[in-house]
């Protein structure tokens, strides 16, 4: 393993470590509930997301030591393969990014349990990225198949996650603050712990905000479908009809700030992409690199972002400094796949191959891009990486990046070079991680 490969992979490991639920969940529970506190009524734990099962495990360990007499129970949904051991909280694995019946059944059970809460009870919601698909409970008249078709159409359209979620919130009986609305109607206290995988870290956007007031409207949802030319050919009639009824005021809006006056509802963002970027920056500094954090809100088509960051790499290499530089960034790109092309990989490997192609004239550049949940798109890798040695191997094998980019087969390109990042499910999720090493 070359020095650059080691630094790339260790920087990613540092980014993951600071978002580890086993570390951060107990810390924040200690802040929310002061020393000596123990639940007097029922303590119901629910949640959804790729990190939510590991959050549930961490919560149970905290409860065993800090709340020994409390009864902790509940249901948490996570993606298949992202389970974590629990004793009292039921973990249900379900489909992501396209919802399935297991997720819908689990969401129904969560809705039922929250509807049984009483005054003095506590609802602890463990929310992380992926919850929008996992916590699927459609409004009356919309089937799980209708939700699946709508999600697939939005995914193929290239719409950013915030716009996708604005639509899904208005089709859900739980998201868009509806879970909190149900709990406060029962007189319960709501404490939501959120691991953010969205730009801006707004609780309303993380897993479509089941416990947060929503800023979007039914009209916004219809406008988004129109923006991406999603017509009746791709969107079920039941979905379009429900959104139109919402605009007409025939069904309730999502939860708004005004609905929370005097309500005991708090949303705590306990891990963010930016904190992970800072952890990676601290690490590379110890390796002699000058870190430059480009931000955690970088979005756009993955190939375009790769070209833009290649331009930044050229600019930084022209600066009068002898110190090597590490450009670090986060955010969530999109990949728009034309009809007829299957594609393999995800936004991280697509970004990286675009960057690789646009820096063919730079001999001393290394980079890594990976999804912090451990899964980048359609395959089982978290992302990909390259060093000057990998570039040499690609040239020797005659691999042409443009051909793979045209077919959206970035997984295939890096797989042939043994340059995939393979972590398995990390049990956390703070969006995408990108690092570029510029050696003088």
Short mmCIF file of C-alpha atoms in Angstrom, two decimals:
data_model
loop_
_atom_site.label_atom_id
_atom_site.label_comp_id
_atom_site.label_asym_id
_atom_site.label_seq_id
_atom_site.Cartn_x
_atom_site.Cartn_y
_atom_site.Cartn_z
CA UNK A 1 0.00 0.00 0.00
CA UNK A 2 1.47 3.35 -1.05
CA UNK A 3 1.69 6.30 1.30
CA UNK A 4 -1.04 8.15 -0.61
CA UNK A 5 -3.40 5.16 -0.50
CA UNK A 6 -2.85 4.86 3.25
CA UNK A 7 -3.59 8.55 3.82
CA UNK A 8 -6.73 8.47 1.65
CA UNK A 9 -8.17 5.48 3.47
CA UNK A 10 -7.21 6.69 6.94
CA UNK A 11 -8.81 10.08 6.26
CA UNK A 12 -12.04 8.32 5.32
CA UNK A 13 -11.79 6.21 8.49
CA UNK A 14 -11.40 9.38 10.56
CA UNK A 15 -14.51 10.85 8.93
CA UNK A 16 -16.50 7.74 9.82
CA UNK A 17 -15.22 7.52 13.40
CA UNK A 18 -16.52 10.94 14.43
CA UNK A 19 -20.03 9.90 13.28
CA UNK A 20 -20.05 6.53 15.06
CA UNK A 21 -23.43 6.11 16.84
CA UNK A 22 -21.77 4.15 19.65
CA UNK A 23 -19.89 7.31 20.54
CA UNK A 24 -22.30 10.12 19.80
CA UNK A 25 -25.67 8.67 20.90
CA UNK A 26 -24.66 8.27 24.59
CA UNK A 27 -23.05 11.73 24.54
CA UNK A 28 -26.23 13.42 23.36
CA UNK A 29 -28.56 11.40 25.56
CA UNK A 30 -26.49 12.68 28.48
CA UNK A 31 -27.06 16.25 27.30
CA UNK A 32 -30.81 15.83 26.68
CA UNK A 33 -31.56 13.95 29.90
CA UNK A 34 -29.61 15.29 32.91
CA UNK A 35 -27.76 13.04 35.35
CA UNK A 36 -30.17 11.25 37.65
CA UNK A 37 -33.04 11.40 35.15
CA UNK A 38 -35.03 8.21 34.61
CA UNK A 39 -38.23 7.90 32.54
CA UNK A 40 -41.31 7.71 34.78
CA UNK A 41 -43.77 6.69 32.08
CA UNK A 42 -43.37 4.65 28.96
CA UNK A 43 -40.20 5.18 26.88
CA UNK A 44 -40.94 4.30 23.26
CA UNK A 45 -38.04 4.19 20.80
CA UNK A 46 -38.78 4.34 17.07
CA UNK A 47 -36.64 5.20 14.10
CA UNK A 48 -35.65 4.70 10.51
CA UNK A 49 -32.48 4.99 8.48
CA UNK A 50 -29.23 3.29 7.58
CA UNK A 51 -27.68 4.24 10.94
CA UNK A 52 -30.80 3.86 13.08
CA UNK A 53 -30.25 0.23 14.13
CA UNK A 54 -26.78 1.03 15.45
CA UNK A 55 -28.26 4.10 17.16
CA UNK A 56 -30.78 1.80 18.85
CA UNK A 57 -27.98 -0.50 20.05
CA UNK A 58 -26.12 2.47 21.52
CA UNK A 59 -29.28 3.75 23.21
CA UNK A 60 -29.93 0.39 24.85
CA UNK A 61 -26.40 0.30 26.29
CA UNK A 62 -26.87 3.82 27.66
CA UNK A 63 -30.22 2.88 29.20
CA UNK A 64 -28.77 -0.19 30.90
CA UNK A 65 -26.23 1.93 32.77
CA UNK A 66 -28.17 5.19 33.27
CA UNK A 67 -31.83 4.11 33.40
CA UNK A 68 -31.70 0.64 34.99
CA UNK A 69 -35.35 0.65 36.06
CA UNK A 70 -36.82 2.03 32.85
CA UNK A 71 -38.72 -0.08 30.32
CA UNK A 72 -37.30 0.58 26.85
CA UNK A 73 -39.18 -0.81 23.86
CA UNK A 74 -39.93 0.08 20.27
CA UNK A 75 -39.37 -0.55 16.57
CA UNK A 76 -36.63 0.73 14.27
CA UNK A 77 -36.40 0.25 10.50
CA UNK A 78 -33.11 -0.06 8.66
CA UNK A 79 -31.85 -1.09 5.25
CA UNK A 80 -31.23 -4.77 4.52
CA UNK A 81 -27.77 -5.67 5.83
CA UNK A 82 -27.55 -2.70 8.24
CA UNK A 83 -28.83 -4.50 11.34
CA UNK A 84 -27.31 -4.15 14.79
CA UNK A 85 -27.96 -6.27 17.91
CA UNK A 86 -30.64 -5.12 20.37
CA UNK A 87 -32.46 -6.77 23.26
CA UNK A 88 -35.68 -4.79 23.63
CA UNK A 89 -36.01 -2.71 20.48
CA UNK A 90 -37.21 -4.63 17.43
CA UNK A 91 -35.12 -4.06 14.29
CA UNK A 92 -36.87 -4.52 10.95
CA UNK A 93 -34.85 -4.62 7.74
CA UNK A 94 -36.54 -3.21 4.66
CA UNK A 95 -35.99 -1.92 1.12
CA UNK A 96 -33.91 1.11 0.15
CA UNK A 97 -33.85 3.27 -1.96
CA UNK A 98 -37.10 1.85 -3.32
CA UNK A 99 -39.62 1.07 -0.52
CA UNK A 100 -41.07 -2.40 -0.05
CA UNK A 101 -43.78 -4.17 1.93
CA UNK A 102 -41.48 -4.87 4.90
CA UNK A 103 -40.88 -1.14 5.31
CA UNK A 104 -44.57 -0.36 5.03
CA UNK A 105 -45.48 -3.01 7.60
CA UNK A 106 -42.83 -1.66 9.96
CA UNK A 107 -44.04 1.90 9.48
CA UNK A 108 -47.61 0.78 10.28
CA UNK A 109 -46.36 -0.73 13.54
CA UNK A 110 -44.52 2.46 14.46
CA UNK A 111 -47.64 4.50 13.75
CA UNK A 112 -49.71 2.17 15.91
CA UNK A 113 -47.28 2.31 18.85
CA UNK A 114 -47.01 6.10 18.78
CA UNK A 115 -50.79 6.31 18.67
CA UNK A 116 -50.92 4.45 22.00
CA UNK A 117 -48.72 6.93 23.91
CA UNK A 118 -50.10 8.77 26.93
CA UNK A 119 -49.36 12.03 28.73
CA UNK A 120 -46.01 11.74 30.51
CA UNK A 121 -44.60 9.19 28.05
CA UNK A 122 -41.43 9.86 26.07
CA UNK A 123 -40.93 9.17 22.38
CA UNK A 124 -37.29 8.92 21.31
CA UNK A 125 -36.94 8.95 17.52
CA UNK A 126 -33.66 7.73 16.00
CA UNK A 127 -33.50 9.20 12.51
CA UNK A 128 -30.81 8.96 9.85
CA UNK A 129 -30.39 9.10 6.11
CA UNK A 130 -32.38 6.49 4.21
CA UNK A 131 -35.41 6.94 6.42
CA UNK A 132 -37.43 8.56 3.64
CA UNK A 133 -37.68 5.24 1.78
CA UNK A 134 -37.72 2.99 4.83
CA UNK A 135 -40.42 4.86 6.75
CA UNK A 136 -43.03 4.53 4.03
CA UNK A 137 -46.65 4.72 5.13
CA UNK A 138 -48.71 6.24 2.32
CA UNK A 139 -51.72 8.44 2.86
CA UNK A 140 -55.13 6.85 2.29
CA UNK A 141 -55.72 5.88 -1.33
CA UNK A 142 -52.01 5.52 -2.21
CA UNK A 143 -50.59 1.99 -2.40
CA UNK A 144 -47.05 0.83 -1.70
CA UNK A 145 -46.72 0.07 -5.42
CA UNK A 146 -47.69 3.68 -6.21
CA UNK A 147 -45.02 4.90 -3.77
CA UNK A 148 -42.47 2.58 -5.34
CA UNK A 149 -43.20 3.84 -8.86
CA UNK A 150 -43.03 7.45 -7.70
CA UNK A 151 -39.70 6.90 -5.95
CA UNK A 152 -38.22 5.15 -8.99
CA UNK A 153 -39.32 8.01 -11.26
CA UNK A 154 -37.79 10.62 -8.96
CA UNK A 155 -34.54 8.67 -8.71
CA UNK A 156 -34.20 8.45 -12.48
CA UNK A 157 -35.08 12.12 -12.96
CA UNK A 158 -31.90 13.36 -11.26
CA UNK A 159 -33.86 15.42 -8.73
CA UNK A 160 -31.79 16.26 -5.62
CA UNK A 161 -32.78 14.54 -2.40
CA UNK A 162 -34.40 17.65 -0.92
CA UNK A 163 -36.83 17.86 -3.85
CA UNK A 164 -37.49 14.12 -3.78
CA UNK A 165 -38.33 14.37 -0.09
CA UNK A 166 -40.64 17.37 -0.59
CA UNK A 167 -42.79 15.12 -2.77
CA UNK A 168 -42.60 12.08 -0.51
CA UNK A 169 -43.49 14.07 2.63
CA UNK A 170 -46.80 15.02 1.09
CA UNK A 171 -47.64 11.41 0.33
CA UNK A 172 -46.79 10.11 3.80
CA UNK A 173 -48.80 9.63 6.98
CA UNK A 174 -45.58 9.75 9.05
CA UNK A 175 -43.06 12.06 7.37
CA UNK A 176 -43.25 15.83 7.13
CA UNK A 177 -43.66 16.06 10.92
CA UNK A 178 -46.71 13.79 11.04
CA UNK A 179 -45.08 11.40 13.53
CA UNK A 180 -44.51 14.26 16.00
CA UNK A 181 -48.04 15.51 15.34
CA UNK A 182 -49.42 12.12 16.39
CA UNK A 183 -47.26 11.99 19.53
CA UNK A 184 -48.07 15.48 20.80
CA UNK A 185 -51.77 14.85 20.23
CA UNK A 186 -51.35 12.05 22.80
CA UNK A 187 -49.55 14.38 25.23
CA UNK A 188 -46.13 12.73 24.86
CA UNK A 189 -42.70 14.36 24.88
CA UNK A 190 -40.69 13.95 21.65
CA UNK A 191 -36.90 13.86 21.48
CA UNK A 192 -35.49 13.12 18.01
CA UNK A 193 -31.80 12.31 17.49
CA UNK A 194 -30.71 12.81 13.90
CA UNK A 195 -27.61 11.84 11.94
CA UNK A 196 -27.59 14.15 8.95
CA UNK A 197 -26.90 13.03 5.40
CA UNK A 198 -28.31 16.16 3.74
CA UNK A 199 -26.78 19.48 2.78
CA UNK A 200 -27.64 22.16 5.30
CA UNK A 201 -28.47 19.61 8.04
CA UNK A 202 -32.09 20.75 8.33
CA UNK A 203 -34.17 18.33 10.48
CA UNK A 204 -36.98 18.81 7.97
CA UNK A 205 -34.81 17.22 5.26
CA UNK A 206 -33.22 14.34 7.19
CA UNK A 207 -35.32 11.24 6.37
CA UNK A 208 -38.08 13.66 5.32
CA UNK A 209 -38.42 15.04 8.85
CA UNK A 210 -40.86 12.72 10.67
CA UNK A 211 -40.58 14.87 13.82
CA UNK A 212 -39.75 18.27 12.30
CA UNK A 213 -41.89 21.11 10.97
CA UNK A 214 -41.90 21.19 7.19
CA UNK A 215 -41.26 24.24 5.01
CA UNK A 216 -42.60 22.72 1.77
CA UNK A 217 -46.17 22.60 0.51
CA UNK A 218 -48.40 20.49 -1.71
CA UNK A 219 -47.91 23.05 -4.46
CA UNK A 220 -44.13 22.66 -4.15
CA UNK A 221 -44.53 18.92 -4.63
CA UNK A 222 -46.57 19.38 -7.81
CA UNK A 223 -44.09 21.96 -9.10
CA UNK A 224 -41.22 19.51 -8.61
CA UNK A 225 -42.99 16.83 -10.65
CA UNK A 226 -43.55 19.38 -13.40
CA UNK A 227 -39.94 20.60 -13.22
CA UNK A 228 -38.64 17.13 -14.05
CA UNK A 229 -41.39 16.43 -16.59
CA UNK A 230 -42.83 13.59 -14.52
CA UNK A 231 -46.24 13.13 -16.10
CA UNK A 232 -49.03 10.59 -15.70
CA UNK A 233 -46.86 8.16 -17.69
CA UNK A 234 -44.42 7.88 -14.76
CA UNK A 235 -46.42 9.09 -11.73
CA UNK A 236 -49.49 7.07 -10.61
CA UNK A 237 -52.83 8.83 -10.82
CA UNK A 238 -53.44 8.28 -7.09
CA UNK A 239 -50.31 10.33 -6.30
CA UNK A 240 -51.19 13.21 -8.62
CA UNK A 241 -54.76 13.24 -7.35
CA UNK A 242 -53.68 13.35 -3.69
CA UNK A 243 -51.29 16.25 -4.31
CA UNK A 244 -53.98 18.19 -6.16
CA UNK A 245 -56.43 17.59 -3.29
CA UNK A 246 -53.78 18.92 -0.94
CA UNK A 247 -53.43 22.13 -2.94
CA UNK A 248 -57.20 22.50 -2.79
CA UNK A 249 -57.10 22.17 1.01
CA UNK A 250 -59.04 18.91 1.06
CA UNK A 251 -56.33 17.08 3.07
CA UNK A 252 -54.14 18.48 5.89
CA UNK A 253 -50.76 20.07 5.17
CA UNK A 254 -47.57 18.72 6.69
CA UNK A 255 -46.60 19.90 10.19
CA UNK A 256 -45.69 23.61 10.38
CA UNK A 257 -43.89 25.72 13.01
CA UNK A 258 -47.20 27.18 14.19
CA UNK A 259 -48.38 23.68 15.08
CA UNK A 260 -45.59 23.28 17.64
CA UNK A 261 -46.40 26.17 19.98
CA UNK A 262 -46.19 24.84 23.56
CA UNK A 263 -45.41 21.34 22.24
CA UNK A 264 -42.58 19.30 23.82
CA UNK A 265 -40.80 18.47 20.57
CA UNK A 266 -37.02 18.75 20.05
CA UNK A 267 -34.85 17.72 17.11
CA UNK A 268 -31.13 17.21 17.85
CA UNK A 269 -28.68 16.89 14.93
CA UNK A 270 -25.93 14.80 16.52
CA UNK A 271 -23.65 14.14 13.53
CA UNK A 272 -23.05 16.07 10.33
CA UNK A 273 -20.97 15.85 7.20
CA UNK A 274 -18.98 18.95 8.15
CA UNK A 275 -17.84 17.45 11.45
CA UNK A 276 -16.58 14.45 9.50
CA UNK A 277 -14.73 16.67 7.04
CA UNK A 278 -13.07 18.44 9.97
CA UNK A 279 -11.97 15.10 11.43
CA UNK A 280 -10.38 14.14 8.11
CA UNK A 281 -8.70 17.55 7.94
CA UNK A 282 -7.22 17.04 11.41
CA UNK A 283 -5.81 13.70 10.30
CA UNK A 284 -4.19 14.83 7.04
CA UNK A 285 -2.61 17.76 8.89
CA UNK A 286 -0.68 15.22 10.96
CA UNK A 287 0.59 13.73 7.69
CA UNK A 288 2.07 17.01 6.49
CA UNK A 289 -0.79 18.12 4.23
CA UNK A 290 -2.48 21.51 4.37
CA UNK A 291 -6.21 20.74 4.40
CA UNK A 292 -8.66 22.90 2.47
CA UNK A 293 -12.31 22.14 3.26
CA UNK A 294 -14.31 23.06 0.18
CA UNK A 295 -17.63 22.61 1.99
CA UNK A 296 -20.23 19.97 2.74
CA UNK A 297 -22.96 21.31 0.46
CA UNK A 298 -21.48 20.54 -2.97
CA UNK A 299 -24.19 19.19 -5.24
CA UNK A 300 -24.88 18.80 -8.96
CA UNK A 301 -24.31 16.15 -11.58
CA UNK A 302 -21.47 13.91 -10.42
CA UNK A 303 -19.53 14.20 -13.68
CA UNK A 304 -19.82 18.00 -13.64
CA UNK A 305 -18.61 18.23 -10.04
CA UNK A 306 -15.65 16.02 -10.95
CA UNK A 307 -14.65 18.40 -13.75
CA UNK A 308 -15.09 21.44 -11.49
CA UNK A 309 -12.90 19.96 -8.78
CA UNK A 310 -10.28 19.00 -11.36
CA UNK A 311 -10.11 22.70 -12.25
CA UNK A 312 -9.64 23.53 -8.56
CA UNK A 313 -6.82 20.97 -8.36
CA UNK A 314 -5.04 22.64 -11.25
CA UNK A 315 -5.41 26.04 -9.58
CA UNK A 316 -4.07 24.86 -6.23
CA UNK A 317 -1.07 23.18 -7.84
CA UNK A 318 -0.13 26.52 -9.37
CA UNK A 319 0.00 28.20 -5.94
CA UNK A 320 3.46 29.12 -4.64
CA UNK A 321 3.76 26.69 -1.75
CA UNK A 322 5.92 23.67 -1.18
CA UNK A 323 3.45 22.06 1.21
CA UNK A 324 1.21 19.33 -0.22
CA UNK A 325 -2.51 20.13 -0.17
CA UNK A 326 -5.61 18.06 0.63
CA UNK A 327 -8.91 19.25 -0.83
CA UNK A 328 -11.78 17.82 1.24
CA UNK A 329 -15.47 18.10 0.46
CA UNK A 330 -18.90 16.61 1.08
CA UNK A 331 -22.42 16.92 -0.24
CA UNK A 332 -24.54 14.76 -2.47
CA UNK A 333 -24.19 14.67 -6.23
CA UNK A 334 -26.76 13.24 -8.59
CA UNK A 335 -26.48 10.88 -11.55
CA UNK A 336 -29.01 11.15 -14.35
CA UNK A 337 -29.09 7.92 -16.36
CA UNK A 338 -30.63 8.06 -19.85
CA UNK A 339 -33.20 5.47 -20.86
CA UNK A 340 -31.62 2.33 -22.23
CA UNK A 341 -28.48 2.52 -20.08
CA UNK A 342 -28.33 0.34 -16.99
CA UNK A 343 -25.19 1.71 -15.38
CA UNK A 344 -23.14 0.29 -12.51
CA UNK A 345 -21.88 2.19 -9.52
CA UNK A 346 -23.04 5.37 -7.86
CA UNK A 347 -22.49 9.09 -7.55
CA UNK A 348 -19.16 8.77 -5.69
CA UNK A 349 -17.44 6.51 -8.21
CA UNK A 350 -18.96 8.53 -11.07
CA UNK A 351 -17.58 11.76 -9.61
CA UNK A 352 -14.18 10.14 -9.08
CA UNK A 353 -13.88 8.80 -12.63
CA UNK A 354 -14.85 12.21 -14.00
CA UNK A 355 -12.16 13.81 -11.83
CA UNK A 356 -9.69 11.09 -12.89
CA UNK A 357 -10.33 11.80 -16.57
CA UNK A 358 -10.04 15.58 -16.13
CA UNK A 359 -6.67 15.34 -14.34
CA UNK A 360 -4.90 13.09 -16.83
CA UNK A 361 -2.13 15.70 -17.11
CA UNK A 362 -1.42 15.73 -13.34
CA UNK A 363 1.03 13.03 -12.35
CA UNK A 364 0.98 13.57 -8.58
CA UNK A 365 -2.74 13.55 -7.79
CA UNK A 366 -4.53 10.98 -5.64
CA UNK A 367 -8.21 10.94 -4.63
CA UNK A 368 -10.94 8.99 -2.91
CA UNK A 369 -14.72 9.38 -2.97
CA UNK A 370 -17.07 7.24 -0.92
CA UNK A 371 -20.53 7.22 0.62
CA UNK A 372 -20.24 7.19 4.41
CA UNK A 373 -23.00 4.57 4.71
CA UNK A 374 -20.75 2.07 2.92
CA UNK A 375 -22.92 1.66 -0.19
CA UNK A 376 -22.44 3.77 -3.33
CA UNK A 377 -25.36 3.25 -5.66
CA UNK A 378 -26.12 -0.05 -7.33
CA UNK A 379 -23.20 -2.17 -6.11
CA UNK A 380 -21.77 -3.15 -2.72
CA UNK A 381 -18.78 -0.81 -2.62
CA UNK A 382 -18.67 2.48 -0.73
CA UNK A 383 -16.85 4.24 -3.56
CA UNK A 384 -13.42 4.21 -5.21
CA UNK A 385 -9.92 5.66 -5.02
CA UNK A 386 -6.84 6.19 -7.14
CA UNK A 387 -3.18 7.12 -6.81
CA UNK A 388 -0.51 7.73 -9.49
CA UNK A 389 0.13 3.96 -9.45
CA UNK A 390 -3.53 3.26 -10.27
CA UNK A 391 -3.40 5.76 -13.14
CA UNK A 392 -0.35 3.96 -14.52
CA UNK A 393 -2.18 0.63 -14.27
CA UNK A 394 -5.19 2.06 -16.11
CA UNK A 395 -2.97 3.32 -18.91
CA UNK A 396 -1.20 -0.03 -19.13
CA UNK A 397 -4.54 -1.86 -19.44
CA UNK A 398 -5.77 0.59 -22.06
CA UNK A 399 -8.81 1.62 -20.06
CA UNK A 400 -10.52 4.68 -21.53
CA UNK A 401 -12.43 6.66 -18.85
CA UNK A 402 -14.74 8.38 -21.36
CA UNK A 403 -16.20 5.06 -22.50
CA UNK A 404 -17.09 4.08 -18.93
CA UNK A 405 -18.49 7.53 -18.18
CA UNK A 406 -20.73 7.36 -21.25
CA UNK A 407 -22.15 4.04 -20.01
CA UNK A 408 -22.27 5.18 -16.36
CA UNK A 409 -20.17 2.10 -15.52
CA UNK A 410 -17.71 3.67 -13.12
CA UNK A 411 -17.87 0.60 -10.91
CA UNK A 412 -16.58 -1.50 -13.81
CA UNK A 413 -13.66 0.86 -14.41
CA UNK A 414 -12.36 0.87 -10.84
CA UNK A 415 -13.14 -2.82 -10.26
CA UNK A 416 -10.66 -3.75 -13.01
CA UNK A 417 -8.00 -1.77 -11.15
CA UNK A 418 -8.78 -3.23 -7.72
CA UNK A 419 -9.45 0.35 -6.60
CA UNK A 420 -12.87 0.05 -4.96
CA UNK A 421 -13.52 1.21 -1.40
CA UNK A 422 -15.20 -1.77 0.26
CA UNK A 423 -16.22 -1.26 3.88
CA UNK A 424 -19.56 -3.05 4.04
CA UNK A 425 -22.36 -1.22 5.88
CA UNK A 426 -20.71 1.32 8.19
CA UNK A 427 -23.87 1.74 10.33
CA UNK A 428 -23.65 5.51 10.05
CA UNK A 429 -24.52 7.96 7.29
CA UNK A 430 -23.28 11.55 6.94
CA UNK A 431 -23.46 11.94 3.19
CA UNK A 432 -20.59 11.61 0.72
CA UNK A 433 -16.89 12.08 1.46
CA UNK A 434 -14.33 13.27 -1.08
CA UNK A 435 -10.62 13.92 -0.64
CA UNK A 436 -7.98 14.96 -3.19
CA UNK A 437 -4.24 14.83 -2.37
CA UNK A 438 -2.08 17.24 -4.34
CA UNK A 439 1.62 16.37 -3.99
CA UNK A 440 4.09 18.93 -5.24
#
